[in-house]
Short mmCIF file of C-alpha atoms in Angstrom, two decimals:
data_model
loop_
_atom_site.label_atom_id
_atom_site.label_comp_id
_atom_site.label_asym_id
_atom_site.label_seq_id
_atom_site.Cartn_x
_atom_site.Cartn_y
_atom_site.Cartn_z
CA MET A 29 90.74 176.24 143.54
CA ILE A 30 93.25 176.87 146.45
CA LEU A 31 91.95 173.72 148.63
CA ASP A 32 92.47 171.48 145.10
CA ARG A 33 96.57 172.57 144.75
CA ARG A 34 97.37 171.25 148.33
CA ALA A 35 99.82 168.81 148.91
CA VAL A 36 100.14 168.27 145.07
CA SER A 37 103.52 168.08 143.63
CA SER A 38 103.85 168.27 139.55
CA VAL A 39 107.03 166.81 139.81
CA ILE A 40 105.14 163.87 141.74
CA SER A 41 102.36 163.54 139.15
CA TYR A 42 104.65 163.30 136.68
CA THR A 43 107.09 160.65 137.72
CA LEU A 44 103.94 158.97 139.36
CA LEU A 45 102.47 158.75 135.87
CA ILE A 46 105.94 157.83 134.16
CA GLY A 47 106.13 155.09 136.26
CA ILE A 48 102.49 153.57 136.09
CA THR A 49 102.98 154.33 132.27
CA LEU A 50 106.01 152.07 131.85
CA ALA A 51 104.98 149.12 134.51
CA LEU A 52 101.74 148.55 132.50
CA THR A 53 103.53 148.69 129.10
CA THR A 54 105.87 146.46 130.50
CA GLY A 55 103.75 144.06 132.12
CA LEU A 56 101.71 144.18 128.47
CA ILE A 57 104.90 143.52 126.71
CA PHE A 58 106.09 140.63 128.96
CA GLY A 59 102.46 138.86 129.61
CA THR A 60 101.41 139.29 125.95
CA GLY A 61 105.12 138.17 124.61
CA ALA A 62 104.99 134.61 126.57
CA LEU A 63 100.94 134.34 125.91
CA VAL A 64 101.82 134.66 122.06
CA GLU A 65 105.41 132.54 122.57
CA GLN A 66 102.76 129.72 124.05
CA GLN A 67 100.41 129.81 121.61
CA ARG A 68 102.82 130.01 118.84
CA GLU A 69 104.48 126.40 119.93
CA GLY A 70 101.50 124.78 120.45
CA THR A 71 100.52 125.50 117.10
CA ALA A 72 103.61 124.56 115.69
CA ARG A 73 103.37 120.87 117.63
CA SER A 74 99.87 120.71 116.16
CA GLN A 75 101.31 121.66 112.33
CA VAL A 76 104.32 119.33 112.96
CA THR A 77 102.03 116.04 113.68
CA VAL A 78 99.12 116.87 111.36
CA ILE A 79 101.69 117.26 108.56
CA ALA A 80 103.78 114.35 109.49
CA GLU A 81 100.59 112.23 109.78
CA ARG A 82 99.25 113.51 106.27
CA LEU A 83 102.19 112.91 104.53
CA ALA A 84 102.69 109.08 106.15
CA ASP A 85 99.68 108.59 104.49
CA SER A 86 100.59 109.60 101.36
CA VAL A 87 103.56 107.31 101.44
CA MET A 88 101.82 104.65 102.49
CA THR A 89 99.21 105.07 99.99
CA ALA A 90 101.94 105.12 97.82
CA ASP A 91 103.24 102.50 98.45
CA ARG A 92 99.93 100.45 97.99
CA LEU A 93 99.25 101.87 94.58
CA ALA A 94 102.60 100.52 94.16
CA ARG A 95 102.19 97.10 95.35
CA GLY A 96 98.63 96.94 94.47
CA THR A 97 98.79 95.16 91.06
CA GLU A 98 100.75 92.48 90.20
CA ALA A 99 102.33 94.06 87.38
CA GLN A 100 104.70 96.85 88.87
CA PRO A 101 103.75 100.03 87.73
CA GLU A 102 105.26 102.42 84.93
CA THR A 103 104.69 105.20 87.39
CA VAL A 104 103.48 106.25 90.61
CA VAL A 105 103.76 109.67 91.85
CA LEU A 106 101.40 111.32 94.59
CA THR A 107 101.93 115.52 95.13
CA ARG A 108 100.73 117.07 98.55
CA ARG A 109 101.24 120.95 99.36
CA PHE A 110 102.05 121.34 102.81
CA PRO A 111 102.64 124.94 104.06
CA THR A 112 106.42 125.96 103.59
CA ARG A 113 106.43 127.47 107.04
CA ILE A 114 104.74 126.69 110.00
CA ALA A 115 104.28 129.32 112.84
CA GLY A 116 106.06 131.64 111.03
CA THR A 117 108.89 129.80 111.21
CA GLY A 118 110.26 126.88 108.15
CA TYR A 119 110.76 123.00 108.83
CA LYS A 120 112.06 120.01 107.92
CA ILE A 121 110.79 116.50 107.30
CA ALA A 122 113.15 113.73 107.26
CA VAL A 123 112.50 110.22 106.06
CA ARG A 124 114.20 107.02 108.31
CA THR A 125 114.07 103.71 108.21
CA GLY A 126 116.96 102.30 110.42
CA GLY A 127 116.52 101.69 114.63
CA PRO A 128 112.55 101.03 115.46
CA GLY A 129 111.58 101.26 111.32
CA PRO A 130 110.44 103.40 108.52
CA ARG A 131 109.14 106.39 110.23
CA ILE A 132 108.19 110.05 109.49
CA ARG A 133 109.63 112.77 111.61
CA VAL A 134 109.17 116.86 111.19
CA ASP A 135 110.92 119.19 113.20
CA ALA A 136 110.00 122.97 113.24
CA ASN A 137 113.29 125.00 112.72
CA ASP A 138 113.07 127.63 115.75
CA LEU A 139 110.59 125.93 118.04
CA ASP A 140 110.64 122.94 120.05
CA ALA A 141 108.23 121.05 117.59
CA THR A 142 108.73 117.71 116.31
CA ALA A 143 106.25 114.98 115.42
CA THR A 144 107.43 110.91 114.59
CA VAL A 145 104.65 108.82 112.46
CA PRO A 146 105.82 105.29 112.23
CA LEU A 147 105.07 104.00 108.56
CA ARG A 148 104.17 100.50 107.68
CA VAL A 149 105.32 99.89 103.79
CA ASP A 150 106.14 97.17 101.60
CA SER A 151 108.48 98.65 99.08
CA GLY A 152 112.06 100.07 99.85
CA LEU A 153 111.56 103.64 101.25
CA ALA A 154 114.75 105.99 100.49
CA GLU A 155 116.19 107.67 103.80
CA THR A 156 115.42 111.69 102.72
CA ARG A 157 115.42 114.99 104.56
CA VAL A 158 113.33 117.64 102.70
CA ASN A 159 112.10 120.93 103.11
CA GLY A 160 108.33 121.70 104.10
CA GLY A 161 106.35 122.99 101.23
CA THR A 162 104.96 120.90 98.15
CA ILE A 163 106.42 117.04 98.84
CA ARG A 164 106.17 114.46 96.07
CA ILE A 165 106.28 110.95 96.86
CA VAL A 166 107.58 109.21 93.65
CA TYR A 167 107.92 105.36 93.12
CA ASP A 168 110.37 104.30 90.72
CA PRO A 169 110.44 100.48 89.94
CA THR A 170 114.05 101.03 88.94
CA ALA A 171 115.51 102.32 91.55
CA SER A 172 116.65 100.56 94.80
CA PRO A 173 115.05 101.92 97.50
CA SER A 174 112.11 101.97 94.56
CA LEU A 175 109.95 104.72 97.18
CA GLU A 176 111.35 108.05 97.63
CA VAL A 177 109.82 111.29 99.81
CA ARG A 178 111.12 114.61 97.70
CA ASN A 179 110.53 118.27 97.21
CA GLY A 180 108.59 119.12 94.57
CA MET B 300 104.01 170.86 125.92
CA ALA B 301 107.71 169.06 126.91
CA ASP B 302 106.69 167.32 129.60
CA LEU B 303 103.14 166.55 127.09
CA ASN B 304 105.17 165.29 124.51
CA GLY B 305 107.22 162.80 126.57
CA ARG B 306 104.64 161.48 127.72
CA GLY B 307 102.51 160.94 124.39
CA GLN B 308 105.78 159.22 123.26
CA LEU B 309 105.73 156.62 125.85
CA LEU B 310 102.03 155.90 125.26
CA LEU B 311 103.00 155.94 121.94
CA LEU B 312 105.60 153.12 122.40
CA GLY B 313 103.06 151.31 124.14
CA ALA B 314 100.63 151.17 121.35
CA PHE B 315 103.27 150.00 119.03
CA ALA B 316 104.12 147.32 121.34
CA LEU B 317 100.18 146.15 121.86
CA ALA B 318 100.28 146.54 118.01
CA ILE B 319 102.86 144.28 117.33
CA THR B 320 101.95 141.71 119.81
CA LEU B 321 98.36 141.71 118.37
CA VAL B 322 100.32 140.43 115.27
CA ALA B 323 102.19 137.97 116.26
CA LEU B 324 98.91 136.58 118.07
CA THR B 325 97.27 137.10 114.76
CA VAL B 326 99.79 134.86 112.58
CA ALA B 327 99.85 131.91 115.36
CA LEU B 328 96.15 132.10 115.35
CA THR B 329 95.72 131.58 111.61
CA ALA B 330 98.03 129.29 111.62
CA SER B 331 96.37 127.57 114.59
CA ASN B 332 93.29 127.51 112.58
CA TYR B 333 95.14 126.12 109.33
CA THR B 334 96.20 123.08 111.30
CA GLY B 335 92.65 122.41 111.85
CA THR B 336 91.45 122.52 107.95
CA LEU B 337 94.21 120.56 107.18
CA ALA B 338 94.24 117.73 109.35
CA THR B 339 90.10 117.55 108.74
CA GLU B 340 89.95 118.28 105.42
CA SER B 341 88.59 115.23 103.21
CA ASP B 342 91.08 114.70 100.62
CA GLU B 343 90.74 110.93 99.47
CA ILE B 344 91.49 112.65 96.56
CA SER B 345 94.56 113.72 96.56
CA GLN B 346 95.46 111.29 99.08
CA GLY B 347 94.91 108.29 96.51
CA GLY B 348 92.36 106.41 97.59
CA HIS B 349 90.30 107.68 95.04
CA THR B 350 92.78 105.95 92.31
CA ILE B 351 92.64 102.49 94.12
CA ALA B 352 88.78 102.54 94.50
CA VAL B 353 88.78 103.49 90.88
CA ARG B 354 91.23 100.73 89.65
CA GLU B 355 89.79 97.87 92.16
CA SER B 356 86.13 99.10 90.47
CA VAL B 357 87.61 98.60 87.07
CA GLU B 358 88.77 95.33 87.95
CA ARG B 359 85.18 94.11 89.04
CA ASP B 360 84.01 95.12 85.90
CA ILE B 361 86.43 93.37 84.10
CA GLU B 362 85.93 90.38 86.12
CA ARG B 363 82.42 90.23 85.81
CA LEU B 364 82.87 90.07 82.41
CA ILE B 365 85.29 87.52 81.61
CA VAL B 366 82.63 85.35 84.01
CA ARG B 367 80.00 86.60 81.29
CA ALA B 368 82.14 86.02 78.35
CA ASN B 369 83.08 82.50 79.63
CA GLY B 370 79.93 81.08 81.10
CA GLY B 371 78.16 82.36 77.63
CA GLU B 372 79.86 81.79 74.19
CA THR B 373 81.74 78.75 72.99
CA GLY B 374 85.64 78.80 72.29
CA ARG B 375 87.85 81.81 73.07
CA SER B 376 87.95 83.68 70.02
CA PRO B 377 84.08 85.13 70.99
CA ARG B 378 85.12 85.57 73.90
CA GLU B 379 87.94 87.85 73.35
CA THR B 380 85.66 89.69 70.66
CA ILE B 381 83.22 90.08 73.51
CA LEU B 382 85.77 91.74 75.93
CA SER B 383 87.43 93.78 73.16
CA SER B 384 84.18 95.17 72.66
CA ALA B 385 82.93 96.29 76.26
CA VAL B 386 86.45 97.45 77.54
CA PRO B 387 85.92 100.55 75.64
CA VAL B 388 82.41 101.28 76.78
CA ILE B 389 84.27 100.68 80.41
CA ASP B 390 86.67 103.20 79.68
CA GLU B 391 83.95 105.73 78.56
CA GLU B 392 82.65 105.54 81.47
CA VAL B 393 85.21 105.61 83.81
CA ALA B 394 86.55 108.65 82.10
CA ALA B 395 82.81 110.27 82.28
CA HIS B 396 82.45 109.65 85.66
CA HIS B 397 85.90 110.20 87.43
CA GLY B 398 87.64 112.57 85.11
CA ASP B 399 85.85 116.00 86.38
CA ASP B 400 88.14 118.61 88.43
CA GLY B 401 90.72 118.17 85.89
CA ARG B 402 91.56 114.38 86.20
CA ARG B 403 91.41 111.72 83.23
CA VAL B 404 91.25 108.54 83.61
CA SER B 405 91.57 105.53 81.30
CA ALA B 406 91.59 101.82 81.00
CA THR B 407 92.04 100.53 78.23
CA LEU B 408 93.57 97.05 76.05
CA THR B 409 97.05 97.09 74.38
CA GLY B 410 99.38 94.52 72.74
CA SER B 411 97.72 90.82 73.50
CA PRO B 412 95.89 91.23 76.68
CA PHE B 413 93.95 87.84 76.65
CA THR B 414 95.44 84.85 78.20
CA PRO B 415 94.18 81.80 77.11
CA GLY B 416 92.52 79.36 80.02
CA VAL B 417 91.25 75.94 79.74
CA ARG B 418 88.02 74.85 82.04
CA ILE B 419 88.34 71.08 83.47
CA LYS B 420 85.23 70.22 84.66
CA GLN B 421 83.25 66.95 85.62
CA THR B 422 79.66 69.05 84.88
CA GLY B 423 77.55 65.77 83.88
CA SER B 424 73.59 65.25 85.84
CA GLY B 425 75.16 62.50 86.79
CA SER B 426 77.50 61.90 90.56
CA GLU B 427 80.84 60.40 89.32
CA PRO B 428 84.59 59.65 90.82
CA PHE B 429 86.91 62.56 90.39
CA HIS B 430 88.82 60.12 87.80
CA ASP B 431 90.67 60.83 84.80
CA PRO B 432 87.62 60.75 82.30
CA VAL B 433 90.05 58.41 79.94
CA ASP B 434 90.99 55.60 81.67
CA SER B 435 89.33 55.80 85.35
CA ASP B 436 92.44 56.13 87.42
CA PRO B 437 91.87 57.65 90.78
CA LYS B 438 95.57 59.33 90.33
CA TRP B 439 95.69 61.59 87.24
CA ARG B 440 97.28 64.58 86.16
CA LEU B 441 94.93 67.65 85.27
CA ALA B 442 97.57 69.92 83.82
CA SER B 443 101.09 70.78 84.47
CA SER B 444 102.72 74.00 84.98
CA THR B 445 100.43 76.27 85.23
CA ASN B 446 97.83 78.55 87.49
CA VAL B 447 94.57 77.41 88.73
CA ARG B 448 91.65 79.75 89.39
CA ASN B 449 88.04 79.28 90.49
CA ALA B 450 88.34 75.15 91.57
CA THR B 451 84.97 74.35 92.68
CA PHE B 452 83.84 70.57 94.03
CA VAL B 453 80.22 70.03 94.46
CA LEU B 454 79.85 66.72 96.26
CA GLU B 455 76.71 64.22 96.77
CA LYS B 456 75.30 64.21 100.10
CA GLN B 457 72.55 61.71 99.33
CA PRO B 458 71.84 59.23 99.69
CA SER B 459 75.34 57.73 99.86
CA PRO B 460 77.75 59.97 101.42
CA GLY B 461 79.50 61.75 98.87
CA VAL B 462 82.99 61.38 100.68
CA LEU B 463 83.86 58.10 101.10
CA ALA B 464 87.16 57.82 102.27
CA THR B 465 87.68 57.83 106.47
CA ASP B 466 91.16 57.77 106.69
CA PRO B 467 93.08 61.17 105.37
CA ASP B 468 95.81 59.44 103.65
CA ASP B 469 92.93 57.70 101.08
CA GLY B 470 90.70 60.79 101.03
CA VAL B 471 90.22 62.74 97.44
CA THR B 472 92.97 65.33 97.35
CA LEU B 473 93.85 67.76 94.37
CA VAL B 474 97.76 68.60 94.49
CA LEU B 475 99.58 71.40 93.27
CA GLY B 476 102.82 70.24 93.16
CA ASP B 477 105.51 68.22 90.79
CA TRP B 478 104.28 65.49 89.17
CA SER B 479 107.42 63.46 88.18
CA ALA B 480 108.81 64.11 91.12
CA ASP B 481 105.26 63.00 93.61
CA THR B 482 105.96 65.81 95.68
CA ALA B 483 103.58 68.41 97.18
CA ALA B 484 103.28 71.94 97.60
CA TRP B 485 99.93 72.27 98.23
CA GLU B 486 97.21 69.63 99.09
CA VAL B 487 93.49 69.81 99.27
CA THR B 488 91.84 67.01 101.14
CA LEU B 489 88.65 65.63 101.77
CA PHE B 490 87.46 62.55 104.26
CA ARG B 491 84.50 61.48 106.47
CA ASP B 492 85.47 61.23 110.39
CA GLY B 493 81.72 59.86 111.95
CA THR B 494 79.10 62.58 111.18
CA ASP B 495 81.11 65.37 109.89
CA TRP B 496 83.24 66.12 106.74
CA LYS B 497 86.41 67.32 107.19
CA LEU B 498 88.61 69.77 104.81
CA ARG B 499 92.41 69.56 105.12
CA VAL B 500 94.99 71.81 103.66
CA THR B 501 97.94 70.97 103.65
CA GLY B 502 101.59 73.68 103.05
CA PRO B 503 104.49 73.67 101.39
CA SER B 504 106.29 73.44 105.27
CA GLY B 505 103.91 70.68 105.99
CA THR B 506 101.82 72.72 108.09
CA SER B 507 98.40 71.96 107.70
CA ARG B 508 94.66 73.24 108.89
CA THR B 509 91.22 71.70 109.03
CA CYS B 510 88.22 72.67 108.56
CA THR B 511 84.56 70.60 109.56
CA ARG B 512 81.18 70.59 108.50
CA PRO B 513 78.34 68.21 110.06
CA VAL B 514 76.52 66.11 106.83
CA PRO B 515 73.54 68.11 107.23
CA ILE B 516 70.16 65.93 106.84
CA THR B 517 68.60 68.25 104.01
CA GLY B 518 70.12 69.18 100.56
CA ALA B 519 71.76 66.66 98.23
CA GLU B 520 74.92 68.39 97.44
CA MET B 521 78.03 70.51 99.88
CA THR B 522 79.54 72.88 97.44
CA VAL B 523 83.09 73.59 98.64
CA ASP B 524 83.99 76.70 97.08
CA ILE B 525 88.34 76.86 97.09
CA ASP B 526 88.79 80.25 95.88
CA ALA B 527 86.06 81.60 98.02
CA ALA B 528 87.51 79.60 100.77
CA THR B 529 83.98 78.36 101.88
CA MET B 530 82.39 74.75 102.24
CA ASP B 531 78.34 74.41 102.46
CA GLY B 532 78.15 78.26 102.00
CA ASP B 533 80.11 78.98 105.08
CA PRO B 534 84.03 80.44 105.33
CA CYS B 535 86.54 77.96 105.56
CA GLN B 536 89.58 79.19 107.19
CA ALA B 537 91.84 76.52 105.98
CA LEU B 538 90.99 77.45 102.17
CA ALA B 539 92.23 80.89 103.01
CA PHE B 540 95.72 79.19 104.04
CA LEU B 541 96.22 78.03 100.64
CA GLU B 542 98.09 80.76 98.70
CA PRO B 543 100.48 79.19 95.96
CA THR B 544 102.54 81.60 94.38
CA SER B 545 103.95 79.96 91.10
CA THR B 546 103.27 77.41 88.59
CA HIS B 547 102.66 73.62 89.90
CA ASP B 548 101.71 70.68 88.76
CA ILE B 549 98.29 69.87 89.23
CA TRP B 550 96.77 66.00 89.97
CA PHE B 551 94.11 64.61 91.70
CA GLU B 552 95.12 61.27 93.88
CA ASN B 553 92.34 59.22 95.59
CA GLY B 554 89.94 60.51 92.47
CA ASN B 555 87.29 57.13 93.45
CA ALA B 556 87.29 58.03 97.30
CA VAL B 557 84.77 61.06 96.18
CA ARG B 558 81.54 61.07 94.21
CA GLY B 559 79.80 64.53 92.75
CA ARG B 560 81.16 67.28 90.27
CA TYR B 561 83.71 69.57 90.08
CA TRP B 562 85.68 72.50 87.74
CA LEU B 563 88.31 74.13 87.94
CA THR B 564 90.28 76.91 85.48
CA VAL B 565 94.00 76.55 84.68
CA GLU B 566 96.17 78.95 82.49
CA GLY B 567 97.30 77.95 79.11
CA THR B 568 96.48 76.05 76.10
CA GLN B 569 95.17 72.04 75.80
CA SER B 570 98.88 71.81 74.56
CA SER B 571 100.89 73.86 76.80
CA ILE B 572 99.26 72.28 80.15
CA GLY B 573 100.09 69.09 78.38
CA ARG B 574 96.70 67.11 77.87
CA THR B 575 94.07 66.97 75.31
CA TYR B 576 90.53 66.48 76.55
CA SER B 577 87.22 66.36 75.00
CA SER B 578 84.35 68.68 75.08
CA ASP B 579 82.65 66.90 77.65
CA ASN B 580 85.56 67.27 80.06
CA ALA B 581 86.96 70.90 78.97
CA ASP B 582 86.28 74.08 77.33
CA ASP B 583 88.71 76.74 76.03
CA VAL B 584 87.87 79.93 77.98
CA LEU B 585 89.74 83.26 78.95
CA TYR B 586 92.00 82.41 81.96
CA SER B 587 92.80 86.58 82.27
CA ALA B 588 92.94 89.82 80.69
CA THR B 589 95.58 92.31 80.92
CA LEU B 590 94.62 96.46 81.52
CA ASP B 591 96.38 99.65 80.77
CA PHE B 592 95.08 101.84 83.41
CA ARG B 593 96.16 105.39 83.78
CA TYR B 594 94.78 107.92 86.74
CA VAL B 595 95.97 111.55 85.98
CA SER B 596 95.11 114.46 88.13
CA SER B 597 97.07 117.43 89.75
CA SER B 598 97.90 115.50 92.56
CA VAL B 599 97.98 111.98 91.31
CA ILE B 600 100.27 110.45 88.53
CA TYR B 601 99.35 106.47 88.33
CA GLU B 602 99.98 104.34 85.54
CA THR B 603 100.16 100.46 85.53
CA ASP B 604 99.19 97.82 83.71
CA VAL B 605 96.11 95.57 85.83
CA ARG B 606 95.88 91.98 84.95
CA VAL B 607 92.47 90.74 85.88
CA VAL B 608 91.68 86.95 87.30
CA PRO B 609 88.50 86.08 88.41
CA GLY B 610 89.11 83.87 91.24
CA GLU B 611 93.37 82.82 91.13
CA LEU B 612 94.23 80.62 93.91
CA SER B 613 97.16 83.06 95.14
#
């Protein structure tokens, strides 16, 4: 016991213990925090891309339905159910027709995640901006432009 | 004890931070997994592709019915009766086959669904020029202000060549245009060039396309199916170029420069097309039928009229 107590100071032991615990905790928080953030942004990027592509597909299908017959359809409504939040944040969907042509752009609100998908449609397409969630693509032959993306 | 409590709180703080981090990681990973599900899910039905497939299937069924009715009956009224009795059967089949998972699909005839047509023909066993059946005029009007479908020429190849002209200006020509002004919007001309037969399609802008077929040694006939865009059974890109978008007067020029048979169906009645034919040269048929097609599901609402015209040139 006497040998065991040589060169041992309870103050130093305690300080070392606190220091090591602090260092480990801080490293854990910063390390995993960065990992989580990286994973979150990657996920958000994947999600906006998938949502933009799926929505573009639906808009072009609505256009095909609207233009596929000689007579103008009375009703064409496609409803798509997308998540209201992606990677823990909301997102916006914009339909744009100017510049390089019709396209859909999906932006995550708080993250650096954006996807743009071009559209090929023959019907007139309304410029709109909607929130994520349930989306309706509506063709109205009496309206101009006749094809519009709306929140469901 | 105070020292031990302080150390325990630090450990507790670290454990709490780790728990929060794990929760956040779980949220991110779950969202990532959902993205994969969203990207790979097979949702042809919710995307609307199924709607188009069902509509096209109904159109094909009605097309076959019109062709069968026009081929198997005499007179327009019995042909309409065939379609009127067969379409409800198609409607039932479509509803039963595609109406699961809460979907409602229907195809019905409403109002005045049938458009009359006249099949103008020279289909006797003998091989004749394509001239006026009444006065043998080589330039003659078949119909006025109408649409046309199922135009087919069957040209004799042997013993004498069915296409006689070697100059395109003298070749037999089916013209879609304005008869009174003698101006053509579209022309389909057949002529001979050495041992080849050529078919030339000229559009409203004067642009023309030509396809060439050597006259085969065997076989007595060559079929030009204008709607199917084939010549002797092979694709003819020049015919695919033919796309009239409005009604026209229809006439033949240089009808004596060919031997064979022909038939085509124009929209309207003999009085509306401005020409009365004998029963040898025309049948009263159905030109088209219009359906009320509805497809309603949780993700797609589609209601439209579908006009079915087998083989229309457009």
